[in-house]
Amino acid sequence: MRLVIARCSVDYTGRLNAHLPLATRLLVHKGDGSLLVHSDGGSYKPLNWMSPPCSLAVEEPDEDAASAGVIEQWRVTHAKTGDALLVRLYEVIHDSSHELGVDPGLQKDGVEADLQRLLAEQVGVIGEHLTLVRREFPTAIGPVDLMLRDPDAATVVALEGETPRALHVAVEVKRRAGIDAVEQLTRYLDLLNRDSHLRPVRGVLAAQAFAPQARTLATDRGIDCVVLDYEAMKGIDSGLPTLF
């Protein structure tokens, strides 16, 4: 990666035309060929840029540009669209190159895999007496995130007219649950309740947040909704309730 701080002007031509007048800016030329033009404001967003695939060519300024004080020109051209970014450098204040190597990528905290792992270790968040059967419980249409079992349920004798407790609990884990999550769990439950070794199977949708329509649809279909407090599950007490 090459970092250049320079007094420069920038012209973009292509599907739209844009001009940045003379000022001191940071130019970032990355290994993938992209060029980003930054100011000292605007947070992370560049003032202008050219995305790959593109190529950068260094040009000598013509007579008029040189007489105006231009010492070097960068022309960055997009390989597919032909859009061009012309950077005229009047003064180079800093110029350095750095080999960054291969980046391992962003590792997000609190993604669904983390929630699923923590919930598998803390199934009491879903309900008492539950034990974990397995994560990623297979079905013909895809795996259910968690399959739980109530070891006491098999010994419960229902009174006349009373619904017995579920033997198994299928849990789908989301960061934010929408209607599609309810539909997904409904399909899983339909298949699982056809299995005589599993049924009856109760459904639980566990998420950090729920769309109002999702909660309404889940309730209508007999699916319980459990709100997950990720910080509390990690051992950091946020003071928020964990169950609705």
Short mmCIF file of C-alpha atoms in Angstrom, two decimals:
data_model
loop_
_atom_site.label_atom_id
_atom_site.label_comp_id
_atom_site.label_asym_id
_atom_site.label_seq_id
_atom_site.Cartn_x
_atom_site.Cartn_y
_atom_site.Cartn_z
CA MET A 1 0.00 0.00 0.00
CA ARG A 2 1.26 3.45 -0.94
CA LEU A 3 0.37 6.49 1.17
CA VAL A 4 0.91 9.94 -0.29
CA ILE A 5 0.06 13.25 1.33
CA ALA A 6 0.06 15.92 -1.33
CA ARG A 7 -1.38 19.20 -2.48
CA CYS A 8 -3.48 18.05 -5.40
CA SER A 9 -6.59 18.50 -7.48
CA VAL A 10 -8.75 15.62 -8.66
CA ASP A 11 -11.03 15.22 -11.68
CA TYR A 12 -13.34 12.26 -12.21
CA THR A 13 -14.77 11.63 -15.69
CA GLY A 14 -17.13 8.90 -16.81
CA ARG A 15 -20.76 8.24 -15.99
CA LEU A 16 -20.54 11.44 -13.97
CA ASN A 17 -18.02 14.25 -13.75
CA ALA A 18 -16.67 15.57 -10.46
CA HIS A 19 -13.94 18.01 -9.46
CA LEU A 20 -11.96 18.48 -6.27
CA PRO A 21 -10.07 21.80 -6.29
CA LEU A 22 -6.51 22.20 -5.09
CA ALA A 23 -6.03 21.19 -1.43
CA THR A 24 -3.87 18.96 0.77
CA ARG A 25 -5.18 15.40 0.81
CA LEU A 26 -4.23 11.81 1.55
CA LEU A 27 -3.98 9.49 -1.46
CA VAL A 28 -4.20 5.76 -0.72
CA HIS A 29 -3.14 3.44 -3.53
CA LYS A 30 -3.88 -0.15 -2.52
CA GLY A 31 -2.40 -3.39 -3.74
CA ASP A 32 -5.64 -4.29 -5.54
CA GLY A 33 -5.16 -1.19 -7.74
CA SER A 34 -7.82 0.96 -6.12
CA LEU A 35 -7.16 4.61 -5.32
CA LEU A 36 -8.88 6.52 -2.53
CA VAL A 37 -8.73 10.28 -1.98
CA HIS A 38 -9.21 11.35 1.65
CA SER A 39 -9.48 14.66 3.42
CA ASP A 40 -9.00 15.30 7.13
CA GLY A 41 -12.73 15.00 7.72
CA GLY A 42 -15.69 12.91 6.64
CA SER A 43 -14.81 9.92 8.84
CA TYR A 44 -13.96 6.79 6.84
CA LYS A 45 -15.54 7.87 3.56
CA PRO A 46 -13.18 9.07 0.80
CA LEU A 47 -13.93 12.22 -1.18
CA ASN A 48 -13.47 10.27 -4.39
CA TRP A 49 -12.15 6.88 -5.40
CA MET A 50 -11.67 4.32 -8.15
CA SER A 51 -12.50 0.71 -7.42
CA PRO A 52 -10.78 -2.30 -9.02
CA PRO A 53 -10.28 -3.56 -11.63
CA CYS A 54 -8.32 -0.46 -12.53
CA SER A 55 -4.79 0.62 -13.35
CA LEU A 56 -2.70 3.64 -12.40
CA ALA A 57 -0.38 5.37 -14.85
CA VAL A 58 2.02 8.14 -13.85
CA GLU A 59 2.18 10.91 -16.47
CA GLU A 60 4.32 13.96 -17.04
CA PRO A 61 2.21 17.12 -16.95
CA ASP A 62 1.73 18.97 -20.22
CA GLU A 63 3.15 22.46 -20.67
CA ASP A 64 0.06 24.27 -19.39
CA ALA A 65 -0.22 22.05 -16.30
CA ALA A 66 3.49 22.34 -15.57
CA SER A 67 3.34 26.12 -15.80
CA ALA A 68 0.48 26.02 -13.27
CA GLY A 69 2.71 24.14 -10.84
CA VAL A 70 1.79 20.48 -11.50
CA ILE A 71 4.80 18.22 -10.91
CA GLU A 72 3.15 14.86 -11.66
CA GLN A 73 -0.15 13.40 -12.81
CA TRP A 74 -1.81 10.12 -11.85
CA ARG A 75 -4.38 8.72 -14.23
CA VAL A 76 -6.41 5.83 -12.82
CA THR A 77 -8.62 4.10 -15.39
CA HIS A 78 -11.30 1.53 -14.72
CA ALA A 79 -10.76 -1.58 -16.84
CA LYS A 80 -14.44 -2.22 -17.60
CA THR A 81 -16.18 1.16 -17.69
CA GLY A 82 -13.36 3.40 -18.87
CA ASP A 83 -14.11 5.89 -16.08
CA ALA A 84 -10.97 7.85 -15.20
CA LEU A 85 -9.62 9.62 -12.15
CA LEU A 86 -6.98 12.28 -12.88
CA VAL A 87 -4.95 13.44 -9.90
CA ARG A 88 -2.69 16.46 -10.44
CA LEU A 89 0.05 16.69 -7.80
CA TYR A 90 1.45 20.14 -7.02
CA GLU A 91 3.52 19.23 -3.95
CA VAL A 92 4.32 15.89 -2.31
CA ILE A 93 4.58 16.22 1.47
CA HIS A 94 4.87 12.52 2.32
CA ASP A 95 5.31 9.38 0.24
CA SER A 96 5.69 5.89 1.72
CA SER A 97 4.93 2.30 0.74
CA HIS A 98 4.13 -0.56 3.10
CA GLU A 99 3.69 -4.31 2.62
CA LEU A 100 0.70 -5.28 4.75
CA GLY A 101 0.53 -8.97 3.86
CA VAL A 102 -2.60 -11.10 3.74
CA ASP A 103 -5.37 -9.81 5.98
CA PRO A 104 -7.24 -12.48 7.99
CA GLY A 105 -10.48 -10.54 7.65
CA LEU A 106 -12.91 -9.05 10.14
CA GLN A 107 -13.95 -11.37 12.94
CA LYS A 108 -17.30 -10.20 14.23
CA ASP A 109 -18.39 -10.66 17.81
CA GLY A 110 -22.01 -11.51 18.45
CA VAL A 111 -22.78 -13.18 15.12
CA GLU A 112 -25.29 -16.02 15.02
CA ALA A 113 -22.57 -18.65 15.45
CA ASP A 114 -21.48 -17.00 18.72
CA LEU A 115 -25.06 -16.77 19.95
CA GLN A 116 -25.66 -20.42 19.09
CA ARG A 117 -22.49 -21.55 20.90
CA LEU A 118 -23.30 -19.56 24.04
CA LEU A 119 -26.90 -20.72 24.04
CA ALA A 120 -25.79 -24.36 23.72
CA GLU A 121 -23.76 -23.83 26.90
CA GLN A 122 -26.62 -22.05 28.68
CA VAL A 123 -29.78 -23.88 27.65
CA GLY A 124 -31.38 -22.74 30.91
CA VAL A 125 -32.01 -19.45 29.11
CA ILE A 126 -34.67 -21.32 27.11
CA GLY A 127 -36.22 -23.11 30.06
CA GLU A 128 -35.66 -25.26 33.13
CA HIS A 129 -34.82 -28.96 33.00
CA LEU A 130 -33.65 -28.80 29.39
CA THR A 131 -30.54 -30.60 28.15
CA LEU A 132 -28.72 -30.25 24.85
CA VAL A 133 -29.17 -33.07 22.34
CA ARG A 134 -26.91 -31.48 19.72
CA ARG A 135 -26.17 -28.36 17.75
CA GLU A 136 -27.00 -28.25 14.02
CA PHE A 137 -29.58 -31.04 14.37
CA PRO A 138 -30.11 -32.36 10.81
CA THR A 139 -33.39 -32.37 8.93
CA ALA A 140 -34.16 -33.00 5.28
CA ILE A 141 -34.34 -29.26 4.60
CA GLY A 142 -31.39 -28.11 6.67
CA PRO A 143 -30.11 -28.16 10.24
CA VAL A 144 -31.96 -26.79 13.25
CA ASP A 145 -29.58 -24.65 15.31
CA LEU A 146 -30.21 -26.45 18.61
CA MET A 147 -32.19 -29.53 19.58
CA LEU A 148 -32.98 -29.72 23.30
CA ARG A 149 -34.73 -32.35 25.40
CA ASP A 150 -36.63 -32.20 28.65
CA PRO A 151 -35.57 -35.34 30.58
CA ASP A 152 -38.58 -35.01 32.89
CA ALA A 153 -41.15 -34.72 30.12
CA ALA A 154 -41.33 -38.46 29.42
CA THR A 155 -42.47 -39.07 33.01
CA VAL A 156 -45.23 -36.43 32.97
CA VAL A 157 -48.71 -37.90 32.84
CA ALA A 158 -51.19 -35.47 31.35
CA LEU A 159 -54.51 -35.00 33.08
CA GLU A 160 -57.65 -35.37 31.00
CA GLY A 161 -57.88 -32.52 28.53
CA GLU A 162 -54.38 -31.28 29.37
CA THR A 163 -51.63 -30.98 26.74
CA PRO A 164 -48.48 -32.91 27.72
CA ARG A 165 -45.17 -31.07 27.78
CA ALA A 166 -43.00 -31.37 24.70
CA LEU A 167 -40.35 -34.05 24.76
CA HIS A 168 -38.04 -32.03 22.50
CA VAL A 169 -37.47 -28.35 21.80
CA ALA A 170 -36.17 -27.09 18.43
CA VAL A 171 -34.42 -23.73 18.73
CA GLU A 172 -33.60 -21.41 15.84
CA VAL A 173 -31.09 -18.65 16.68
CA LYS A 174 -31.00 -15.25 14.96
CA ARG A 175 -29.49 -11.85 15.64
CA ARG A 176 -32.71 -10.20 14.50
CA ALA A 177 -35.70 -12.40 13.81
CA GLY A 178 -38.12 -11.52 11.04
CA ILE A 179 -41.07 -13.30 9.48
CA ASP A 180 -38.70 -15.42 7.38
CA ALA A 181 -37.19 -16.86 10.60
CA VAL A 182 -40.67 -17.88 11.80
CA GLU A 183 -41.39 -19.51 8.45
CA GLN A 184 -38.05 -21.36 8.58
CA LEU A 185 -38.70 -22.75 12.05
CA THR A 186 -42.29 -23.67 11.10
CA ARG A 187 -40.96 -25.85 8.26
CA TYR A 188 -38.50 -27.54 10.62
CA LEU A 189 -41.23 -28.25 13.16
CA ASP A 190 -43.50 -29.72 10.50
CA LEU A 191 -40.80 -32.25 9.59
CA LEU A 192 -39.61 -32.98 13.12
CA ASN A 193 -43.12 -33.67 14.41
CA ARG A 194 -43.49 -36.42 11.81
CA ASP A 195 -40.72 -38.35 13.58
CA SER A 196 -42.24 -40.66 16.20
CA HIS A 197 -38.95 -40.69 18.12
CA LEU A 198 -39.00 -36.92 18.52
CA ARG A 199 -42.57 -35.72 18.66
CA PRO A 200 -44.00 -33.68 20.14
CA VAL A 201 -41.43 -31.01 19.30
CA ARG A 202 -41.93 -27.47 20.58
CA GLY A 203 -40.44 -24.52 18.70
CA VAL A 204 -38.44 -21.64 20.18
CA LEU A 205 -37.16 -18.65 18.23
CA ALA A 206 -34.23 -17.06 20.08
CA ALA A 207 -32.89 -13.68 18.97
CA GLN A 208 -31.40 -10.42 20.17
CA ALA A 209 -34.31 -8.54 18.60
CA PHE A 210 -37.63 -9.36 16.97
CA ALA A 211 -39.60 -7.64 14.26
CA PRO A 212 -43.13 -7.00 15.65
CA GLN A 213 -44.72 -8.98 12.83
CA ALA A 214 -42.42 -11.93 13.55
CA ARG A 215 -43.43 -12.03 17.21
CA THR A 216 -47.13 -11.90 16.27
CA LEU A 217 -46.80 -14.70 13.71
CA ALA A 218 -44.72 -16.85 16.07
CA THR A 219 -47.29 -16.51 18.85
CA ASP A 220 -50.08 -17.40 16.44
CA ARG A 221 -48.21 -20.61 15.51
CA GLY A 222 -47.40 -21.60 19.07
CA ILE A 223 -43.71 -20.74 18.79
CA ASP A 224 -42.11 -19.17 21.84
CA CYS A 225 -39.88 -16.11 21.47
CA VAL A 226 -36.82 -15.72 23.70
CA VAL A 227 -34.82 -12.49 23.75
CA LEU A 228 -31.07 -13.09 24.07
CA ASP A 229 -28.89 -10.67 26.01
CA TYR A 230 -25.53 -11.35 24.39
CA GLU A 231 -23.50 -9.37 26.94
CA ALA A 232 -25.13 -11.17 29.86
CA MET A 233 -24.56 -14.55 28.18
CA LYS A 234 -20.88 -13.68 27.86
CA GLY A 235 -20.83 -13.04 31.59
CA ILE A 236 -21.29 -9.26 31.46
CA ASP A 237 -24.41 -8.22 33.34
CA SER A 238 -26.16 -5.58 31.23
CA GLY A 239 -29.21 -5.31 33.48
CA LEU A 240 -31.54 -6.21 30.62
CA PRO A 241 -34.13 -8.99 30.94
CA THR A 242 -33.33 -12.11 28.94
CA LEU A 243 -36.81 -13.58 28.47
CA PHE A 244 -40.07 -12.29 27.07
#
